[in-house]
XYZ file of C-alpha atoms in Angstrom:
597
model
C 83.471 118.216 138.974
C 83.914 116.929 135.477
C 80.258 117.578 134.489
C 80.575 121.127 135.991
C 83.669 121.669 133.991
C 82.174 120.463 130.667
C 78.973 122.601 131.222
C 81.125 125.653 131.866
C 83.110 125.009 128.682
C 80.054 124.871 126.626
C 78.588 128.007 128.202
C 81.802 130.050 128.131
C 83.684 128.802 124.975
C 81.114 127.481 122.652
C 82.721 129.014 119.472
C 86.127 127.460 120.193
C 84.675 124.015 121.028
C 82.533 124.094 117.900
C 85.492 125.152 115.798
C 87.720 122.364 117.126
C 84.899 119.797 116.745
C 84.304 120.950 113.164
C 87.993 120.312 112.331
C 87.784 116.856 113.856
C 84.633 116.185 111.962
C 86.266 117.091 108.635
C 89.172 114.765 109.228
C 86.777 111.953 110.242
C 84.520 112.381 107.346
C 87.369 112.420 104.860
C 88.989 109.298 106.179
C 85.640 107.431 106.679
C 84.457 108.332 103.133
C 87.663 107.419 101.387
C 88.117 104.310 103.498
C 84.618 103.077 102.894
C 84.960 103.820 99.162
C 88.190 101.799 99.074
C 86.629 98.950 100.870
C 83.699 98.881 98.383
C 86.049 99.284 95.509
C 88.056 96.303 96.601
C 85.062 94.048 96.925
C 83.834 95.246 93.423
C 87.330 94.383 92.006
C 87.160 90.976 93.558
C 83.617 90.251 92.287
C 84.303 91.413 88.767
C 87.534 89.447 88.642
C 85.770 86.320 89.683
C 82.776 86.935 87.379
C 85.057 87.126 84.253
C 86.479 83.636 84.728
C 84.806 80.649 82.893
C 86.993 77.886 84.277
C 88.486 78.539 87.783
C 91.079 75.745 87.780
C 92.542 73.453 85.019
C 93.975 70.438 86.718
C 96.247 68.664 84.214
C 96.629 64.958 84.736
C 100.333 63.997 84.660
C 101.711 61.140 82.636
C 101.247 57.847 84.469
C 98.506 59.133 86.783
C 94.961 57.783 86.860
C 92.516 60.457 85.598
C 89.721 58.998 87.508
C 91.619 59.207 90.743
C 92.614 62.875 89.951
C 89.046 63.710 89.179
C 87.908 62.176 92.396
C 90.466 64.036 94.498
C 89.704 67.322 92.784
C 85.873 66.935 93.450
C 86.476 66.236 97.095
C 88.784 69.343 97.496
C 87.232 72.074 99.707
C 85.546 74.823 97.783
C 85.050 72.879 94.555
C 81.499 73.075 93.294
C 81.877 70.920 90.223
C 84.580 69.385 88.066
C 84.490 67.730 84.583
C 87.182 65.995 82.552
C 88.291 67.410 79.269
C 90.570 65.622 76.857
C 92.969 67.095 74.271
C 94.553 65.354 71.279
C 96.927 66.988 68.746
C 96.199 66.210 65.073
C 98.202 66.733 61.957
C 95.630 68.677 59.916
C 91.995 69.212 59.093
C 90.519 69.006 55.611
C 87.159 69.702 53.888
C 85.824 69.904 50.372
C 83.201 72.581 49.785
C 81.748 73.398 46.375
C 84.320 71.234 44.679
C 87.291 73.048 46.328
C 89.527 71.147 48.849
C 90.955 73.179 51.744
C 93.466 71.707 54.147
C 94.768 73.419 57.425
C 97.932 72.814 59.375
C 98.111 71.104 62.832
C 95.428 71.454 65.183
C 93.771 70.107 68.336
C 90.677 68.052 69.068
C 88.817 68.400 72.317
C 86.631 65.940 74.036
C 83.836 67.620 76.027
C 81.201 66.088 78.419
C 77.629 66.581 77.432
C 76.909 69.214 80.156
C 80.157 71.167 79.656
C 78.580 74.153 77.900
C 76.011 74.609 80.691
C 78.507 74.017 83.496
C 81.040 76.524 82.060
C 78.797 78.926 80.062
C 81.501 81.385 79.390
C 83.847 78.953 77.688
C 81.834 78.293 74.392
C 79.557 80.559 72.422
C 77.598 78.993 69.540
C 77.615 81.084 66.341
C 75.708 78.955 64.003
C 74.196 75.554 63.824
C 73.587 73.332 66.836
C 75.353 73.538 70.096
C 75.806 69.786 70.339
C 77.798 67.233 68.266
C 80.951 68.059 66.302
C 81.712 71.853 66.613
C 84.246 73.703 64.710
C 85.997 76.777 66.078
C 85.260 80.066 64.233
C 88.758 80.328 62.716
C 88.857 76.753 61.671
C 85.522 76.992 59.877
C 86.891 80.109 58.090
C 90.078 78.345 56.965
C 88.039 75.273 55.668
C 85.167 77.379 54.267
C 83.065 74.921 56.219
C 79.423 75.409 57.488
C 77.092 73.306 59.493
C 76.467 70.067 57.595
C 79.905 70.137 56.019
C 82.243 67.052 56.494
C 85.660 67.554 57.909
C 88.451 65.036 57.677
C 90.848 64.795 60.666
C 94.341 63.519 60.200
C 95.361 61.518 63.290
C 98.925 60.583 64.106
C 99.337 56.788 63.818
C 95.660 56.298 62.930
C 93.586 56.383 59.800
C 91.826 59.722 58.913
C 88.541 60.423 60.653
C 85.493 62.112 59.154
C 83.224 64.141 61.095
C 80.019 66.040 60.205
C 79.927 69.560 61.502
C 76.925 70.306 63.746
C 77.805 73.904 64.361
C 80.375 76.724 64.505
C 81.446 78.030 67.834
C 83.618 80.739 69.455
C 86.034 80.211 72.242
C 86.053 83.527 74.110
C 88.756 82.304 76.591
C 90.894 80.328 74.298
C 94.101 81.740 75.741
C 93.408 80.136 79.156
C 91.774 77.033 77.607
C 94.969 76.151 75.595
C 97.410 77.443 78.181
C 100.494 75.390 79.102
C 99.622 74.347 82.658
C 102.426 74.860 85.135
C 104.543 77.061 82.864
C 105.702 80.540 83.605
C 103.862 83.417 81.884
C 106.740 84.115 79.535
C 106.703 80.470 78.503
C 103.058 80.418 77.511
C 102.048 79.984 73.836
C 102.016 83.242 71.884
C 98.549 82.503 70.501
C 95.932 79.682 70.906
C 95.756 77.224 67.986
C 93.639 78.482 65.003
C 92.448 74.890 64.125
C 90.192 73.233 66.735
C 87.473 70.736 66.645
C 85.303 69.955 69.611
C 83.707 66.377 69.998
C 81.367 64.852 72.570
C 83.406 62.858 75.127
C 82.100 59.451 73.790
C 82.961 60.201 70.205
C 86.301 61.482 71.286
C 87.020 58.161 73.225
C 86.271 56.152 70.025
C 88.327 58.508 67.844
C 91.335 58.484 70.181
C 91.496 55.207 71.998
C 93.793 54.966 75.006
C 96.308 52.711 73.082
C 97.016 55.694 70.888
C 98.228 57.703 73.860
C 102.073 58.238 73.573
C 104.641 61.015 73.472
C 102.618 64.150 72.505
C 99.354 62.210 72.643
C 95.993 62.532 74.463
C 96.121 64.544 77.675
C 93.358 64.960 80.270
C 92.396 68.097 82.233
C 89.957 68.447 85.024
C 88.023 71.714 84.633
C 86.954 73.041 87.988
C 84.180 75.543 89.087
C 84.902 76.792 92.629
C 82.816 78.499 95.227
C 83.183 82.268 94.786
C 82.617 83.034 98.422
C 85.860 84.820 98.827
C 87.314 87.464 101.027
C 86.472 90.910 99.564
C 90.068 92.034 99.491
C 91.562 90.878 96.230
C 95.016 90.347 97.957
C 93.419 88.086 100.604
C 91.313 86.354 98.131
C 94.351 85.735 95.956
C 96.137 84.251 98.910
C 93.110 82.049 99.783
C 92.684 80.714 96.178
C 96.437 79.999 95.587
C 96.733 78.247 99.002
C 93.879 75.908 98.021
C 95.559 75.300 94.671
C 98.798 74.330 96.311
C 96.989 72.131 98.765
C 95.290 70.215 95.969
C 98.637 69.697 94.205
C 100.121 68.464 97.475
C 97.139 66.022 97.829
C 97.718 64.760 94.225
C 101.275 63.988 95.015
C 102.553 64.753 91.541
C 99.529 63.296 89.752
C 98.274 66.681 88.606
C 99.266 70.309 88.095
C 96.767 73.196 88.787
C 96.322 75.971 86.219
C 94.966 78.644 88.550
C 92.932 80.956 86.274
C 91.040 82.293 89.225
C 94.240 83.242 91.094
C 95.631 84.896 87.968
C 92.558 87.097 87.708
C 92.819 87.972 91.364
C 96.523 88.739 91.011
C 95.646 91.348 88.419
C 92.822 92.708 90.689
C 95.197 92.996 93.634
C 97.400 95.227 91.552
C 94.341 97.502 90.858
C 93.673 97.408 94.541
C 97.210 98.532 95.213
C 96.668 101.490 92.806
C 93.445 102.368 94.756
C 95.486 102.224 98.112
C 98.030 104.646 96.562
C 95.255 107.024 95.597
C 93.733 106.734 99.105
C 97.168 107.494 100.600
C 97.892 110.567 98.583
C 94.407 112.002 98.402
C 93.242 111.146 101.931
C 96.445 111.852 103.950
C 96.965 115.481 102.805
C 93.263 116.279 103.538
C 93.351 114.656 106.994
C 96.606 116.481 107.775
C 95.167 119.783 106.638
C 92.084 119.281 108.841
C 94.332 118.569 111.782
C 96.417 121.657 111.217
C 93.223 123.707 110.923
C 91.948 122.244 114.212
C 95.208 122.909 115.876
C 95.155 126.574 114.741
C 91.503 127.013 116.074
C 92.427 125.407 119.350
C 95.464 127.601 119.633
C 93.443 130.730 119.715
C 92.301 129.894 123.284
C 95.898 129.212 124.554
C 96.048 132.480 126.644
C 92.646 131.842 128.183
C 93.626 128.266 129.048
C 96.689 129.436 130.829
C 94.594 131.771 132.875
C 92.109 129.115 133.665
C 94.954 126.704 134.752
C 96.475 129.254 136.923
C 93.165 129.994 138.621
C 92.501 126.326 139.265
C 96.054 125.851 140.685
C 95.398 128.791 143.034
C 92.347 126.994 144.314
C 94.231 123.797 144.896
C 93.913 121.736 141.730
C 96.860 119.383 141.121
C 98.618 118.994 137.743
C 97.050 115.512 137.409
C 93.562 116.946 137.928
C 94.218 119.664 135.298
C 95.268 116.969 132.816
C 92.280 114.868 133.580
C 90.005 117.871 132.781
C 91.944 118.445 129.604
C 91.609 114.789 128.669
C 87.800 114.859 129.331
C 87.492 118.017 127.089
C 89.567 116.222 124.330
C 87.410 113.154 124.529
C 84.218 115.141 124.373
C 85.407 117.139 121.456
C 86.773 113.992 119.716
C 83.566 111.968 120.131
C 81.340 114.919 118.981
C 83.508 115.507 115.955
C 83.657 111.788 115.179
C 79.807 111.407 115.309
C 79.362 114.477 113.067
C 82.062 113.279 110.735
C 80.501 109.855 110.337
C 77.124 111.449 109.741
C 78.600 113.786 107.098
C 80.391 110.862 105.380
C 77.060 108.905 105.351
C 75.187 111.669 103.910
C 77.808 112.236 101.213
C 77.858 108.592 100.263
C 74.061 108.518 100.163
C 74.052 111.573 97.834
C 76.848 110.513 95.497
C 76.469 106.655 95.418
C 73.029 105.947 96.880
C 74.683 104.071 99.680
C 75.613 105.343 103.133
C 79.103 103.821 102.872
C 79.933 104.298 99.257
C 78.834 100.825 98.098
C 80.530 98.876 100.803
C 78.625 96.730 103.337
C 78.563 97.864 106.937
C 80.913 95.001 107.945
C 83.470 96.057 105.289
C 83.316 99.722 106.130
C 83.451 99.122 109.981
C 87.165 98.881 110.192
C 87.731 102.167 108.219
C 85.113 103.871 110.376
C 86.874 102.686 113.486
C 90.242 104.029 112.095
C 88.557 107.392 111.234
C 87.126 107.648 114.725
C 90.499 106.856 116.275
C 92.134 109.396 114.081
C 89.577 111.972 115.193
C 90.307 111.248 118.851
C 94.010 111.524 118.077
C 93.524 114.963 116.415
C 91.475 116.134 119.502
C 94.193 114.881 121.886
C 96.986 116.414 119.806
C 95.207 119.875 119.695
C 93.672 119.935 123.188
C 95.477 117.599 125.610
C 99.072 118.212 124.471
C 98.888 122.017 124.582
C 97.360 121.716 128.023
C 100.206 119.518 129.150
C 102.753 122.062 127.794
C 100.974 124.916 129.533
C 101.237 123.142 132.923
C 105.104 123.357 132.617
C 105.126 127.178 132.552
C 103.979 129.850 135.089
C 101.569 132.463 134.205
C 104.356 135.006 133.859
C 106.287 132.640 131.359
C 103.058 132.202 129.471
C 102.662 135.904 129.102
C 106.203 136.250 127.936
C 105.570 133.581 125.402
C 102.662 135.437 124.006
C 104.790 138.470 123.406
C 107.583 136.565 121.759
C 107.636 137.003 117.952
C 111.014 135.551 117.119
C 110.985 133.551 113.922
C 111.302 129.773 114.167
C 114.751 128.264 113.828
C 114.089 126.575 110.446
C 113.900 130.023 108.807
C 117.499 130.775 109.654
C 118.591 127.535 108.039
C 116.402 127.875 104.890
C 114.617 124.646 105.362
C 111.940 125.738 102.984
C 114.348 126.464 100.160
C 116.135 123.115 100.765
C 112.979 121.199 100.514
C 111.982 123.011 97.261
C 115.343 122.339 95.681
C 115.150 118.655 96.697
C 111.622 118.436 95.203
C 112.964 119.767 91.963
C 115.787 117.252 91.961
C 113.443 114.320 92.743
C 110.967 115.358 90.077
C 113.689 115.675 87.507
C 115.100 112.306 88.374
C 111.744 110.421 88.373
C 110.388 112.151 85.192
C 113.428 111.322 83.108
C 113.098 107.590 83.249
C 109.784 107.201 81.196
C 107.974 105.948 84.190
C 104.489 104.551 83.595
C 102.223 103.275 86.229
C 100.558 100.542 84.004
C 103.172 98.467 81.948
C 102.570 96.080 79.035
C 105.727 93.963 78.806
C 105.277 91.498 75.921
C 101.484 92.240 75.755
C 100.894 91.230 79.443
C 99.603 94.246 81.302
C 100.938 94.723 84.861
C 101.137 97.473 87.439
C 104.325 98.968 88.935
C 104.207 101.695 91.582
C 107.272 103.943 91.857
C 106.925 105.579 95.186
C 109.704 107.892 94.587
C 107.478 109.647 92.013
C 105.325 110.774 94.959
C 108.286 112.096 97.017
C 108.711 115.226 94.785
C 105.126 116.418 95.077
C 105.245 115.710 98.881
C 108.449 117.764 99.274
C 106.996 120.586 97.137
C 103.837 120.724 99.286
C 105.855 121.061 102.570
C 108.419 123.485 101.067
C 105.720 125.692 99.511
C 103.887 125.862 102.865
C 107.091 126.883 104.714
C 108.022 129.427 101.929
C 104.442 131.094 102.308
C 105.046 131.346 106.063
C 108.440 132.973 105.476
C 107.044 135.446 102.910
C 103.976 136.398 105.109
C 106.292 136.804 108.175
C 108.652 139.063 106.282
C 105.906 141.074 104.788
C 104.265 141.836 108.180
C 107.590 142.434 109.956
C 109.810 144.503 107.522
C 106.933 145.679 105.306
C 104.991 147.434 108.103
C 104.957 150.832 106.327
C 103.546 149.241 103.212
C 100.927 147.314 105.217
C 99.938 150.626 106.893
C 99.402 152.375 103.476
C 97.351 149.329 102.265
C 95.136 149.429 105.433
C 94.578 153.201 105.356
C 91.492 153.130 103.219
C 89.889 150.728 105.717
C 91.360 151.756 109.011
C 91.954 155.490 108.409
C 93.991 157.162 111.131
C 94.276 153.823 112.885
C 96.179 152.232 109.948
C 99.614 152.463 111.756
C 98.199 150.815 114.876
C 96.523 148.114 112.918
C 99.754 147.349 111.029
C 101.683 147.199 114.361
C 98.986 144.781 115.713
C 99.430 142.620 112.563
C 103.251 142.776 113.030
C 102.969 141.556 116.605
C 100.578 138.778 115.692
C 102.431 137.766 112.562
C 103.097 134.104 113.568
C 99.293 133.440 114.080
C 98.492 135.385 110.796
C 101.231 133.506 108.937
C 99.803 130.164 110.023
C 96.356 131.205 108.833
C 97.737 132.368 105.496
C 99.562 129.009 105.072
C 96.484 126.940 105.942
C 94.264 128.962 103.469
C 96.797 128.547 100.768
C 97.250 124.804 101.371
C 93.403 124.321 101.537
C 92.871 126.098 98.219
C 95.797 124.036 96.663
C 94.315 120.809 98.001
C 90.932 121.590 96.799
C 92.162 122.676 93.334
C 94.335 119.584 92.921
C 91.576 117.211 93.990
C 89.088 118.906 91.598
C 91.503 118.576 88.791
C 92.184 114.896 89.585
C 88.411 114.217 89.824
C 87.629 115.942 86.569
C 90.501 114.223 84.564
C 89.813 110.761 86.184
C 86.153 110.986 85.312
C 86.867 112.038 81.682
C 89.446 109.163 81.368
C 87.111 106.673 82.792
C 84.352 107.584 80.159
C 86.896 107.304 77.501
C 88.032 103.903 78.629
C 84.482 102.747 78.961
C 83.665 103.803 75.359
C 86.841 102.187 73.962
C 86.141 98.911 75.850
C 82.372 98.607 75.752
C 81.589 100.742 72.704
C 79.583 103.014 74.862
C 79.311 104.274 78.382
C 77.283 101.274 79.433
C 76.286 98.164 77.555
C 73.373 95.901 78.384
C 73.843 92.371 76.970
C 71.100 89.819 76.608
C 72.194 86.190 77.367
C 72.692 83.988 74.216
C 69.359 82.663 72.959
C 67.235 84.943 75.080
C 64.500 86.784 73.224
C 65.201 90.586 72.872
C 62.042 92.603 73.418
C 61.516 95.185 70.540
C 61.143 97.854 73.156
C 64.319 97.229 75.043
C 66.071 100.449 73.727
C 62.952 102.435 74.603
C 62.805 100.967 78.092
C 66.490 101.904 78.595
C 65.877 105.384 77.224
C 63.635 106.327 80.271
C 66.097 105.307 82.800
C 67.381 108.376 84.776
C 70.705 109.596 83.535
C 70.571 107.814 80.104
C 70.983 110.285 77.267
C 70.559 107.956 74.422
C 70.124 104.095 73.845
C 70.771 102.331 70.671
C 70.067 98.721 69.779
C 72.790 96.571 68.379
C 72.671 93.031 67.046
C 75.753 90.915 66.775
C 75.885 88.313 64.137
C 78.440 86.267 62.091
C 78.380 85.748 58.268
C 80.803 84.533 55.603
C 82.214 87.359 53.534
C 83.908 85.631 50.753
C 85.867 82.834 52.399
C 86.051 84.373 55.764
C 83.716 84.207 58.689
C 83.305 87.774 59.945
C 81.551 89.812 62.560
C 78.563 91.971 61.638
């Protein structure tokens, strides 16, 4: 019976079924595309946040604890790939005599680094001139002392005689803020800036220069620098929870012997803020589109309401029970939902392939699968709401009652209470309240960027959308009802002597026409707002890229790698590249200062 019923539907009502399936497919495609893009974006945020960290953890050995025991416990912690000890010692000053002039700095810091530190943590040091081994001066320190590779620097040690070191090279510390952080302190308690005067020594030279007996108040401290496995959950929020839980677990195992400076967790914390922003965009770009598709589907399905009542009456006359009629409607809803879901997933895959070169917008199939499942369930829900629920309501009425319902043209109750005007007034009040507080999505308190989402800022546009839709319905209904003579005159060039009859027909069908006008207006508004957002977002992204990178895209060779002369020419032929310019970055002394060229 079910197969016969479905075959009859396909033969007798192919247009209505196709229209409902297309509406379901649009909703599924929109949710699947945006959900897959969100999953891929989250994974990209996580990988980029992890990639930018040179030292994942800095475990600071507490006073009285054994550094060797802390190092052993850290290396045995789950997820730790490697760990190296780094020692810090404050000094009173640095001094150097260059070309007969003596320069002296203020207080500074001397670091003791293992021999393989630069290769283990390649992002922490960058050699500017001279050798990468031996005694290294930080760039600013070299500028303050007018020192170059080969110069002799005198280090004033508290409680010890001065120490003289021969400079082997000048280095840059790209992540000095995290390197010299105050481990365990709140963000607002961190140093305003890293020290300007820094000398880096090999670990054995540091041990001779600062023997353990010199350790006292404000003396030598030891940190264990850790590189962790970056096999993390793609979601930044879940990865943040995973990393911070591991850091707390290590601190508990150390039982007060060490504090963990979680650089990786801090980067993931910022990334999860970006992921929250992406979720907000998904919510307020995807939800209106899916809702609009559902309303369109309901309108298309509603056109066959009279025919459905007649079919139900005929089946009841032949002995069909209400339960059997509901079962047939459920089968119809499932068939339409599955057809629309398959078409929607195919459409989303084609769109992703065309726009991103990937069927699921850069996300792996495993990451996109949950969103695809949600999209399919939403499609089935739309089919059930537009097919099954109307069929259930029709069963509660007789054929005569159904015909009476068709002829009823009374306006909905909300028009008598002015719900549309109330919503528009509320939208104006909310917009005025939220726009008068200088709200900004991205904040920078004390130079630390953070994200703050004020969800009240989205309430005004949401109320405006709903109120505008209801107001359009009211205006269309009034125009077709009380403006019948005007409608007849407007139709006369097309309908001729039948203009009055056509106007009367429109007046009788004004609820259906009003719904169509509202859907058309909302569809145009949604497409326009999305197009404007896409254009402005793309332009702002290009501006941000040029401000941050100096160009739309930068291709950087690793330090020390030979740059082929034809590198720019090779990039020039890449599809989409309008122009490629080579740029060399060097450091040189300009007067007494070491500057970038």
